[in-house]
C-alpha positions as MATLAB code, in Angstrom:
seq = 'MAPFTFTLFAPYNKQAALRLKNAHSRMFGVDIIMEKDESDGYFRATVDLADGIFHYQFKIETKSWFEQEPEPALPNYDDEEYKEMTQEEKQEKAQAYSKLVDEIRERNRQREHEATYTQIWYTFVDPYATDVDERGTDDAHKAVGILTVKNGKRIIDEYEWKHDNCFLPPDEELVIYEIHVGDFSGGEDGEKDTRGTFKNVTKKIEYLKELGVNAIELMPIKEYPGGIYNPRYYFAIETSYGTTADLKEMIDELHKNGIRVILDGVYNHSDSSSPLTQIDHDYWYHHNPKDVTMSWGPEWNYNFYDPKYNVWPARKFVGDSIRYMVEEFHIDGIRFDAARQIQNFDFLHWVVKEAKRAAGAKPFYTVAEFLPDEPCITNIDGPMDGCWHDSFYWTLRECLLYDNVDIGRMKAGIDCRQQGFLGVTNVVNYIGNHDHDRMIVEMGKERSIFGEEAFKRVRLGVVLQMTSIGIPMIWMGEEIGEYKEKTCGVAKIDWSLLDDHEDNSNQLNKTLLGFYRGERVVVIVNLSGTFLANYRVPNIPANGWWHEWTFNYNVKVDNNEVHLDIAEREAKILVWQGENLQQSEPESKPEETTESPSTDEVKTTAQEQEQKPAKPDSSVNQKPESTQSDNPSKN';
ca = [
      35.835   -6.027   22.095;
      33.251   -3.753   23.668;
      30.289   -4.357   25.981;
      26.885   -4.605   24.289;
      23.633   -4.864   26.241;
      20.685   -6.932   24.992;
      17.302   -5.820   26.341;
      13.874   -7.444   26.427;
      10.761   -5.781   27.823;
       8.712   -8.510   29.537;
       7.520   -6.971   32.803;
       5.470   -9.849   34.180;
       7.492  -12.851   33.002;
       9.601  -14.699   35.570;
      12.717  -15.772   33.636;
      14.454  -15.030   30.319;
      17.684  -16.022   28.590;
      19.770  -15.024   25.565;
      21.080  -17.322   22.839;
      24.009  -15.810   20.928;
      26.588  -16.825   18.341;
      28.762  -15.468   15.573;
      26.882  -15.496   12.253;
      29.445  -17.936   10.820;
      29.048  -20.450   13.649;
      26.783  -23.459   13.263;
      25.681  -23.781   16.864;
      24.631  -21.532   19.725;
      26.618  -21.565   22.932;
      25.279  -21.950   26.453;
      22.181  -19.890   27.248;
      23.022  -16.581   28.909;
      20.674  -15.847   31.820;
      19.196  -12.332   31.655;
      18.714  -10.249   34.783;
      15.377   -8.567   35.372;
      15.029   -5.001   36.666;
      11.680   -4.851   38.437;
      11.749   -1.040   38.362;
      11.269   -0.854   34.581;
      10.239   -4.394   33.561;
      13.290   -5.062   31.338;
      15.498   -8.169   31.188;
      19.129   -7.354   30.334;
      22.310   -9.224   29.464;
      25.619   -7.474   28.733;
      28.179   -9.305   26.585;
      31.580   -8.271   25.201;
      31.378   -8.335   21.407;
      33.873   -7.712   18.636;
      32.753   -5.819   15.548;
      30.892   -8.175   13.240;
      27.600   -9.913   12.543;
      25.833  -12.045   15.150;
      22.759  -14.257   15.343;
      20.647  -14.198   18.492;
      17.377  -15.366   19.995;
      15.567  -14.909   23.292;
      14.051  -17.600   25.501;
      11.368  -16.860   28.048;
       9.049  -18.518   30.504;
       5.900  -17.517   28.686;
       2.765  -16.013   30.189;
       0.812  -16.658   26.993;
      -2.046  -19.092   27.105;
      -1.603  -20.723   23.736;
       0.815  -22.883   21.836;
       1.948  -21.356   18.559;
      -0.043  -22.771   15.683;
       1.994  -23.850   12.653;
       1.356  -21.987    9.417;
      -0.766  -23.734    6.774;
       1.293  -26.272    4.851;
       1.806  -25.281    1.222;
       3.070  -27.854   -1.297;
       6.711  -27.398   -2.198;
       6.536  -28.029   -5.906;
      10.324  -27.822   -6.202;
      10.885  -30.586   -3.644;
      11.832  -33.844   -5.361;
      10.218  -35.976   -2.650;
       6.938  -34.118   -3.106;
       7.078  -34.516   -6.880;
       7.419  -38.292   -6.529;
       4.408  -38.634   -4.197;
       1.185  -40.138   -5.471;
      -2.015  -38.141   -5.163;
      -3.076  -40.379   -2.277;
       0.209  -39.766   -0.444;
      -0.147  -36.022   -0.912;
      -3.664  -36.181    0.475;
      -2.522  -38.226    3.475;
       0.211  -35.677    4.194;
      -2.295  -32.823    4.067;
      -4.713  -34.685    6.336;
      -1.969  -35.444    8.858;
      -1.003  -31.800    8.945;
      -4.606  -30.693    9.439;
      -4.902  -33.164   12.312;
      -1.790  -31.677   13.953;
      -3.231  -28.165   13.714;
      -6.526  -29.331   15.224;
      -4.692  -31.008   18.121;
      -2.746  -27.839   18.891;
      -5.915  -25.759   18.803;
      -7.610  -28.151   21.200;
      -4.649  -27.968   23.605;
      -4.879  -24.175   23.422;
      -8.548  -24.272   24.392;
      -7.750  -26.493   27.357;
      -4.638  -24.603   28.434;
      -6.585  -21.359   28.693;
      -8.394  -22.786   31.713;
      -5.351  -24.340   33.386;
      -3.655  -22.725   36.379;
      -0.075  -23.791   35.612;
       0.313  -22.960   31.947;
       3.095  -20.448   32.661;
       5.752  -23.163   32.993;
       6.227  -23.388   29.203;
       9.390  -21.879   27.683;
       9.522  -20.372   24.199;
      12.407  -19.408   21.941;
      11.720  -16.432   19.683;
      13.193  -13.518   17.741;
      13.766  -10.172   19.438;
      10.596   -8.072   18.873;
      12.892   -5.127   18.084;
      15.178   -7.035   15.694;
      15.986   -4.853   12.687;
      17.058   -7.800   10.527;
      15.868  -11.405   10.582;
      17.053  -14.619    8.937;
      14.001  -16.869    8.555;
      16.144  -19.905    7.710;
      17.582  -20.106   11.197;
      20.740  -22.153   11.816;
      21.676  -25.773   12.481;
      20.276  -25.696   16.003;
      17.630  -23.004   15.466;
      14.573  -24.385   13.720;
      13.064  -20.919   14.007;
      14.208  -17.599   12.665;
      17.107  -15.711   14.232;
      17.681  -12.019   14.743;
      20.703  -10.502   13.006;
      22.823   -7.983   14.884;
      25.564   -5.966   13.192;
      28.011   -4.342   15.612;
      30.487   -1.587   14.781;
      32.515    0.258   17.406;
      30.471   -1.445   20.099;
      27.112   -0.192   18.762;
      24.305   -1.702   16.713;
      24.179   -0.364   13.164;
      21.475   -0.885   10.553;
      23.720   -0.201    7.557;
      26.191    2.459    6.475;
      24.128    4.239    3.838;
      24.678    8.020    3.656;
      21.692   10.101    2.601;
      22.345   12.455   -0.325;
      19.069   14.167   -1.217;
      17.410   15.030    2.080;
      16.988   18.680    1.141;
      15.153   18.136   -2.159;
      11.772   19.769   -2.641;
       8.849   17.374   -2.190;
       5.281   18.103   -3.336;
       2.729   19.130   -0.692;
      -0.148   16.820    0.186;
      -2.727   18.644   -1.940;
      -0.668   18.049   -5.106;
      -0.092   14.320   -4.676;
      -0.684   11.786   -7.447;
      -0.063    8.355   -5.892;
       1.107    5.142   -7.587;
       0.536    1.979   -5.529;
       3.332   -0.599   -5.858;
       4.016   -4.154   -4.799;
       7.802   -4.294   -4.978;
       7.993   -7.955   -5.969;
       5.528   -7.634   -8.866;
       6.192   -4.115  -10.125;
       9.639   -4.740  -11.544;
      12.319   -7.359  -11.966;
      12.721   -9.836  -14.766;
      14.798   -7.472  -16.833;
      17.263  -10.335  -17.213;
      14.722  -12.254  -19.285;
      13.353  -14.346  -16.419;
       9.730  -13.239  -16.283;
       9.072  -14.550  -12.769;
      12.128  -12.963  -11.147;
      10.904  -11.076   -8.089;
      11.365   -7.348   -8.088;
      13.667   -5.599   -5.639;
      14.189   -2.093   -4.316;
      16.970   -1.674   -6.875;
      14.577   -2.614   -9.685;
      12.128    0.054   -8.544;
      14.957    2.582   -8.523;
      15.643    1.772  -12.176;
      12.041    2.627  -13.108;
      11.963    6.112  -11.565;
      12.094    7.729  -15.002;
       8.977    5.788  -15.991;
       7.176    7.067  -12.896;
       8.177   10.639  -13.695;
       6.948   10.342  -17.270;
       3.677    8.908  -16.037;
       3.251   11.996  -13.895;
       3.044   10.527  -10.399;
       4.796   12.289   -7.527;
       4.280    9.737   -4.752;
       4.469    5.963   -4.496;
       2.668    3.875   -1.921;
       4.622    0.741   -1.065;
       2.612   -2.289   -0.071;
       3.978   -3.882    3.135;
       7.730   -4.457    3.014;
       7.866   -6.253    6.364;
       7.815  -10.002    6.898;
       4.363  -11.558    6.697;
       3.191  -15.170    6.298;
       0.671  -16.800    4.028;
       0.391  -13.977    1.503;
      -1.879  -11.904    3.768;
      -0.783   -8.907    5.757;
      -0.249  -10.399    9.203;
       3.143   -8.949   10.044;
       5.366  -11.031   12.272;
       8.177   -8.503   12.696;
       7.590   -4.761   12.878;
      11.171   -3.564   12.583;
      12.659   -5.970   10.011;
      12.003   -5.330    6.304;
      11.343   -8.014    3.693;
      14.925   -9.006    2.874;
      13.965  -10.728   -0.388;
      13.387   -7.231   -1.799;
      16.907   -6.183   -0.911;
      18.899   -4.740    1.953;
      18.049   -1.817    4.190;
      20.653    0.178    2.258;
      18.868   -0.707   -1.004;
      15.603    0.588    0.431;
      17.255    3.814    1.563;
      18.895    4.320   -1.831;
      15.535    3.816   -3.567;
      13.834    6.373   -1.295;
      16.739    8.787   -1.668;
      16.608    8.610   -5.476;
      12.831    9.031   -5.470;
      13.245   12.137   -3.313;
      15.869   13.447   -5.721;
      13.224   13.222   -8.446;
      10.490   14.897   -6.394;
       8.614   11.688   -5.566;
       7.401   11.014   -2.038;
       7.222    7.557   -0.439;
       4.183    6.398    1.552;
       4.467    3.114    3.429;
       1.573    0.692    3.875;
       1.436   -0.259    7.569;
      -0.627   -2.957    9.301;
      -1.314   -1.787   12.856;
      -4.616   -3.467   13.634;
      -3.298   -7.006   14.047;
      -0.246   -9.223   13.711;
       0.497  -12.891   13.122;
       0.064  -15.467   15.887;
       3.801  -16.216   15.664;
       4.742  -12.602   16.411;
       7.254  -12.583   19.315;
       5.024  -10.543   21.626;
       2.250  -13.117   21.358;
       4.668  -15.666   22.772;
       5.943  -13.504   25.633;
       2.655  -12.423   27.184;
      -0.219  -12.406   24.707;
      -2.762  -10.519   26.776;
      -0.327   -7.756   27.755;
      -0.151   -6.453   24.166;
      -3.250   -7.937   22.500;
      -6.959   -8.349   23.070;
      -7.694  -11.781   24.513;
     -10.420  -12.356   21.917;
     -11.053  -10.641   18.548;
     -13.300   -7.582   18.685;
     -15.169   -8.943   15.663;
     -14.573  -12.568   14.711;
     -15.794  -11.985   11.145;
     -13.203   -9.233   10.619;
     -10.256  -10.773   12.460;
      -6.992  -11.665   10.698;
      -4.811  -12.409   13.728;
      -4.060  -11.229   17.304;
      -5.397   -7.681   17.618;
      -3.436   -4.915   19.335;
      -5.058   -3.704   22.540;
      -4.559    0.046   22.418;
      -6.959    0.501   25.339;
      -4.760   -1.225   27.932;
      -2.688    0.945   30.260;
      -0.218   -0.498   32.796;
      -0.112    1.881   35.788;
       2.809    0.052   37.422;
       5.191    0.930   34.581;
       3.259    3.957   33.302;
       3.020    2.521   29.797;
       0.457    1.726   27.127;
       2.178   -1.487   25.929;
       0.649   -1.809   22.450;
       0.895    1.921   21.771;
       4.530    1.984   22.853;
       5.585   -0.898   20.609;
       3.727    0.233   17.469;
       4.756    3.843   18.077;
       8.406    2.764   18.342;
       8.048    0.858   15.061;
       6.573    3.836   13.215;
       9.165    6.277   14.556;
      11.887    3.841   13.482;
      10.569    3.689    9.901;
      10.246    7.481    9.681;
      13.618    8.293   11.223;
      15.661    5.455    9.721;
      14.142    5.313    6.219;
      12.880    8.896    5.776;
       9.419    7.865    4.549;
       6.921   10.639    3.766;
       3.641    9.116    4.861;
       1.823    6.040    6.134;
      -1.303    4.248    4.938;
      -3.039    2.619    7.925;
      -4.556   -0.730    6.984;
      -7.935   -1.700    8.519;
      -8.142    1.548   10.511;
     -11.831    1.097   11.296;
     -11.062   -2.228   12.983;
      -8.531   -0.513   15.274;
     -11.486    1.247   16.934;
      -9.372    3.704   18.880;
      -9.141    7.319   17.703;
      -7.103    8.287   20.788;
      -4.324    5.950   19.678;
      -4.545    7.072   16.039;
      -4.334   10.747   17.052;
      -1.311   10.001   19.215;
       0.575    7.850   16.718;
      -0.007   10.282   13.830;
       1.363   13.089   16.003;
       4.403   10.936   16.846;
       5.022   10.137   13.166;
       4.813   13.791   12.123;
       7.073   14.838   14.979;
       9.645   12.292   13.775;
       9.295   13.545   10.183;
      10.142   17.094   11.201;
       9.448   19.965    8.817;
       8.926   17.924    5.646;
       5.383   17.065    4.476;
       4.004   13.820    5.905;
       0.689   12.334    4.750;
      -1.367    9.877    6.780;
      -4.192    8.030    5.053;
      -6.525    5.362    6.406;
      -8.265    2.382    4.918;
     -11.483    3.164    6.786;
     -14.299    1.152    5.211;
     -16.945    2.280    4.649;
     -15.371    5.729    4.313;
     -16.658    8.493    6.601;
     -15.550   12.108    7.167;
     -15.062   11.443   10.906;
     -11.668    9.839   10.203;
     -10.297   12.980    8.485;
     -12.178   16.084    9.508;
     -11.436   18.540   12.301;
     -11.650   15.923   15.056;
     -10.361   13.046   12.922;
      -6.840   11.631   13.324;
      -5.992   11.172    9.616;
      -5.211   13.533    6.758;
      -7.131   11.373    4.301;
      -8.909    8.083    3.709;
      -9.384    5.685    0.816;
     -12.509    6.884   -1.009;
     -14.144    3.492   -1.453;
     -17.603    4.943   -2.087;
     -16.139    6.684   -5.152;
     -14.827    3.337   -6.401;
     -18.151    1.512   -6.036;
     -20.136    4.335   -7.634;
     -17.775    4.435  -10.591;
     -17.784    0.661  -10.855;
     -21.582    0.624  -11.218;
     -21.288    3.202  -13.977;
     -18.472    1.564  -15.938;
     -19.569   -2.051  -15.599;
     -23.354   -1.877  -15.596;
     -24.193    1.570  -17.053;
     -25.960    2.379  -13.780;
     -25.598    6.119  -13.273;
     -27.002    7.474  -10.026;
     -26.307   11.120  -10.712;
     -26.663   12.087   -7.047;
     -24.129    9.490   -5.895;
     -21.879   10.400   -8.798;
     -21.905   14.084   -7.871;
     -21.089   13.224   -4.264;
     -18.233   10.981   -5.385;
     -16.834   13.632   -7.703;
     -17.146   16.338   -5.041;
     -16.411   14.652   -1.696;
     -17.518   17.827    0.097;
     -21.092   16.744   -0.576;
     -20.324   13.698    1.609;
     -19.038   15.881    4.427;
     -15.299   15.792    3.697;
     -13.475   19.109    3.858;
     -11.374   19.056    0.701;
      -8.752   17.610   -1.614;
      -6.455   15.883    0.869;
      -9.296   14.137    2.703;
      -9.928   11.426    0.093;
      -7.834    9.208   -2.165;
      -9.742    8.331   -5.345;
      -9.067    5.133   -7.261;
     -10.618    2.899   -9.892;
      -8.630   -0.057   -8.579;
      -6.211   -1.067   -5.836;
      -4.537   -4.199   -4.495;
      -7.767   -5.301   -2.794;
      -9.755   -5.344   -6.049;
      -9.359   -6.723   -9.516;
      -8.350   -4.041  -11.980;
     -11.391   -2.447  -13.585;
     -10.484   -3.879  -16.973;
     -10.450   -7.361  -15.407;
     -13.821   -6.728  -13.746;
     -15.296   -5.861  -17.134;
     -14.043   -9.079  -18.665;
     -15.174  -11.284  -15.775;
     -18.500   -9.619  -15.041;
     -19.714   -8.489  -18.462;
     -17.389  -10.110  -21.048;
     -16.397   -6.622  -22.176;
     -12.996   -6.703  -23.884;
     -10.936   -4.828  -26.445;
     -11.713   -1.281  -27.506;
     -14.991   -1.116  -25.563;
     -13.233   -2.067  -22.331;
     -10.442    0.451  -22.878;
     -13.000    3.144  -23.740;
     -14.780    2.595  -20.433;
     -11.497    2.583  -18.531;
     -10.583    5.921  -20.125;
     -13.904    7.341  -18.954;
     -13.118    6.132  -15.431;
      -9.682    7.716  -15.550;
     -11.137   11.058  -16.611;
     -13.617   11.043  -13.737;
     -10.944    9.985  -11.271;
      -8.400   12.574  -12.331;
     -10.865   15.468  -12.386;
     -12.651   14.743   -9.111;
     -11.842   16.490   -5.849;
      -9.311   14.350   -4.021;
      -5.916   12.745   -4.464;
      -5.804   10.267   -7.391;
      -4.153    6.884   -6.884;
      -3.164    4.457   -9.648;
      -2.768    0.745   -8.916;
       0.372   -0.392  -10.740;
      -0.315   -1.662  -14.252;
      -3.702    0.037  -14.613;
      -2.145    2.641  -16.860;
      -1.099    0.031  -19.442;
      -4.257   -2.084  -19.345;
      -2.628   -4.968  -17.462;
      -5.098   -7.878  -17.359;
      -4.314  -10.052  -14.357;
      -6.745  -11.171  -11.690;
      -6.077  -10.390   -8.034;
      -4.058  -13.150   -6.395;
      -1.912  -13.809   -3.327;
       0.635  -15.397   -5.642;
       3.065  -13.894   -8.129;
       1.394  -11.431  -10.518;
       4.184   -9.519  -12.193;
       3.467   -6.551  -14.453;
       3.900   -7.473  -18.118;
       5.952   -4.537  -19.342;
       6.187   -6.118  -22.804;
       2.730   -4.589  -23.344;
       4.620   -1.384  -24.138;
       7.108   -2.947  -26.573;
       6.936   -2.309  -30.298;
       5.010   -5.222  -31.788;
       5.034   -5.831  -35.516;
       1.319   -6.642  -35.541;
       0.537   -3.583  -33.381;
      -1.511   -5.875  -31.126;
      -0.737   -3.761  -28.056;
      -1.787   -0.409  -29.491;
      -4.649   -0.099  -26.990;
      -2.212   -0.569  -24.124;
       0.216    2.047  -25.417;
      -2.587    4.474  -26.139;
      -3.964    4.069  -22.605;
      -0.567    4.955  -21.147;
      -0.537    8.107  -23.248;
      -4.052    8.859  -22.057;
      -2.800    9.131  -18.473;
      -0.475   11.980  -19.498;
      -1.566   15.643  -19.997;
      -1.045   19.116  -18.449;
      -3.331   22.165  -18.971;
      -6.608   20.503  -19.851;
     -10.382   20.806  -20.119;
     -12.379   17.624  -19.633;
     -15.933   17.093  -20.902;
     -17.736   13.935  -19.789;
     -20.951   12.478  -21.228;
     -22.437    9.974  -18.774;
     -25.603    9.460  -20.814;
     -26.360    6.861  -23.452;
     -27.068    9.570  -26.050;
     -24.716   10.871  -28.751;
     -24.263   14.651  -28.470;
     -23.667   16.375  -31.788;
     -22.110   19.829  -31.980;
     -22.474   20.248  -28.226;
     -21.571   23.739  -26.986;
     -19.009   23.776  -24.174;
     -18.767   27.217  -22.505;
     -16.248   28.647  -20.061;
     -13.101   27.367  -21.785;
     -10.323   29.118  -19.802;
      -8.291   30.335  -22.802;
      -8.879   31.151  -26.470;
      -6.596   29.613  -29.052;
      -5.759   26.109  -30.171;
      -6.499   23.023  -28.122;
      -5.625   19.410  -28.947;
      -8.319   16.765  -28.410;
      -6.252   14.026  -26.787;
      -8.642   11.091  -27.093;
      -9.079   11.150  -30.872;
      -6.026   13.199  -31.834;
      -7.303   16.326  -33.562;
      -7.080   20.099  -32.983;
      -9.894   22.568  -32.322;
      -9.980   26.381  -32.260;
     -11.566   28.113  -29.264;
     -13.087   31.577  -29.753;
     -15.112   33.578  -27.271;
     -14.127   30.981  -24.644;
     -16.355   28.279  -26.077;
     -16.104   25.298  -28.391;
     -18.542   22.914  -30.125;
     -17.810   19.181  -29.966;
     -19.355   15.843  -30.872;
     -19.380   13.630  -27.770;
     -20.397    9.989  -28.035;
     -22.375    8.207  -25.352;
     -20.385    7.342  -22.208;
     -17.347    9.154  -23.580;
     -14.985   11.858  -22.388;
     -13.172   14.484  -24.442;
      -9.867   15.873  -23.193;
      -8.652   19.179  -24.576;
      -4.974   20.012  -24.044;
      -4.038   23.651  -24.641;
      -1.527   24.246  -27.458;
      -1.297   28.019  -27.427;
      -2.765   30.990  -29.211;
      -1.178   30.142  -32.545;
      -0.810   26.812  -34.319;
       0.318   25.942  -37.837;
      -3.030   24.544  -38.893;
      -5.681   26.398  -40.771;
      -8.738   24.325  -39.928;
      -9.487   21.641  -37.349;
     -10.471   18.226  -38.556;
     -14.137   17.697  -39.321;
     -16.448   16.101  -36.787;
     -19.382   13.664  -37.198;
     -22.551   15.310  -38.502;
     -25.090   13.228  -36.563;
     -27.543   15.280  -34.515;
     -29.713   14.317  -31.626;
     -31.464   15.956  -28.735;
     -29.180   16.811  -25.847;
     -29.813   15.145  -22.484;
     -30.409   17.037  -19.287;
     -27.535   19.077  -17.943;
     -27.165   16.683  -14.990;
     -25.950   13.998  -17.412;
     -23.024   16.041  -18.724;
     -20.112   17.271  -16.625;
     -17.543   19.862  -17.615;
     -14.286   20.588  -15.862;
     -11.463   23.051  -16.404;
      -8.011   22.499  -14.981;
      -5.382   25.176  -15.410;
      -1.796   24.840  -14.211;
       0.472   27.775  -13.518;
       3.092   26.608  -16.005;
       2.577   25.862  -19.679;
       3.644   22.420  -20.930;
       6.672   22.140  -23.144;
       4.631   20.029  -25.538;
       1.638   17.748  -24.984;
       3.393   14.513  -25.869;
       5.935   14.952  -23.086;
       3.662   16.538  -20.491;
       2.386   14.694  -17.445;
      -0.920   14.569  -15.641;
      -1.158   16.732  -12.534;
      -3.819   16.587   -9.832;
      -6.690   18.957  -10.754;
      -7.220   22.093   -8.743;
     -10.904   22.431   -9.681;
     -13.775   20.065  -10.260;
     -16.646   19.423  -12.670;
     -19.297   22.122  -12.652;
     -22.871   20.921  -12.265;
     -24.571   23.158  -14.840;
     -22.913   23.494  -18.247;
     -25.036   25.260  -20.839;
     -27.243   23.208  -23.123;
     -26.899   23.465  -26.889;
];
């Protein structure tokens, strides 16, 4: 047995208590009264504990002005009682639940104007709990915090890091792959709907390497209700994906293979059932939303400073959470959700500095969802390294879906410096992400474009994305032509699209995956609706043999130029083979001729890596170091 002290920061609450039991016990014991230290605002209770696992909760005389609203009731289709209900009974149940929610909301409106609302007690999970059991226990209808004690101290797990000293790519070389852990993998046992775990992601590292990505961005791995990102707990991870040790092992193995890990963090708002909302709502959060139309839950008040305790309450809590994730799980970057809605650059500057200080000498990338995107979030006075380049997405979408090419907007999207950004690391370019349907889905829904035509347009989008200034990001499944609409429900990647099918029905999917791979390349893009015959492409960086990746033929480059046929809205990708190749003549090209469009309608880019690829079929796509030139020569 050794003394262990439980702490709860609640500086203006009158009373608090601790509920504690062994994890194997059914019931909590008598509440343990916590003593308050007025000098620092903390309640404390010290208890002698043996090594082991414990469940605990806090109780407090709340200063919050509202009663916790229940989450929306979702039908439990696995519940036998629900299955036996008639449609009328199901409707009655839903109506009764809606009535309950309305009653609670009305009481909240009234309570806000009452003088004695502070007499209500709440039971809740420790805001700093590092593990949570949502099922509760026999006498805990709410979740409980899980505490593991060893040698009298709290431990998270006993994982030992193995690959902390591995080389990781710098920010300017990142190629990001966005992942939802539950949908990216899992189901290898034959059960298609089995949710993915951290261990499943670890098993697919070789796939990520072959694809050519060197960073993954994990969608939120913390608890959140209702399928939207309203985190309830900021220190506990989503246990259905695995243990904290599983997460560490996954990150460690990714680092071993030169792949960085960026975590998606929601720091604008939280869920109404978050513990801090129940302690003293207005101490940590804005009383009312800053913008009702863009509000997803209680919003952190980063402007509030408490002079009595010399603390910025919201900044302290979120800063502690971020430092914990960096120090405990060795993440390599953070994506800040809804950064524009935070509306506080002072806080963002401070918290980014804290995260990078915790990361130490290793590279650490901070990127914001700041919509609409503006250079102010990233440039000299901006707090972030980069931002999601949403204007690039919408410009490309107009081109791929509707054949609307605004060459000025396109140039600015391709070269973000024309928009005022400083360079490569300032923008993350994508043709899809978790907030949008995949581009191939958009084509089917909006224009009924399917099959080869859809894949052709996607390939054009990929070429523009990969050769534009900025960091490219792939939304999982894009690279295999996954066709699933955006949903809050289960949407697992169908990896059978890459299997060998007797009827070859998935050839387009397999070809698209190959299209994402390449090394030393020249890209020529025709954005016009005109076929270009025997078009002269100057400034090829090396003479010798090049392989045209899209249509699988070889061409010889002399005098640093080559002549190609380029169809309308098509891209050609030349992968360098070397000075000599066992082929006497390249394959013949179409003989159609037509007048060339203006030079503004054709873009040429040359990307040259320091190392030569072993062979094109095994090479991977790297982030370009140069961009399309604006004035290729006309034929």
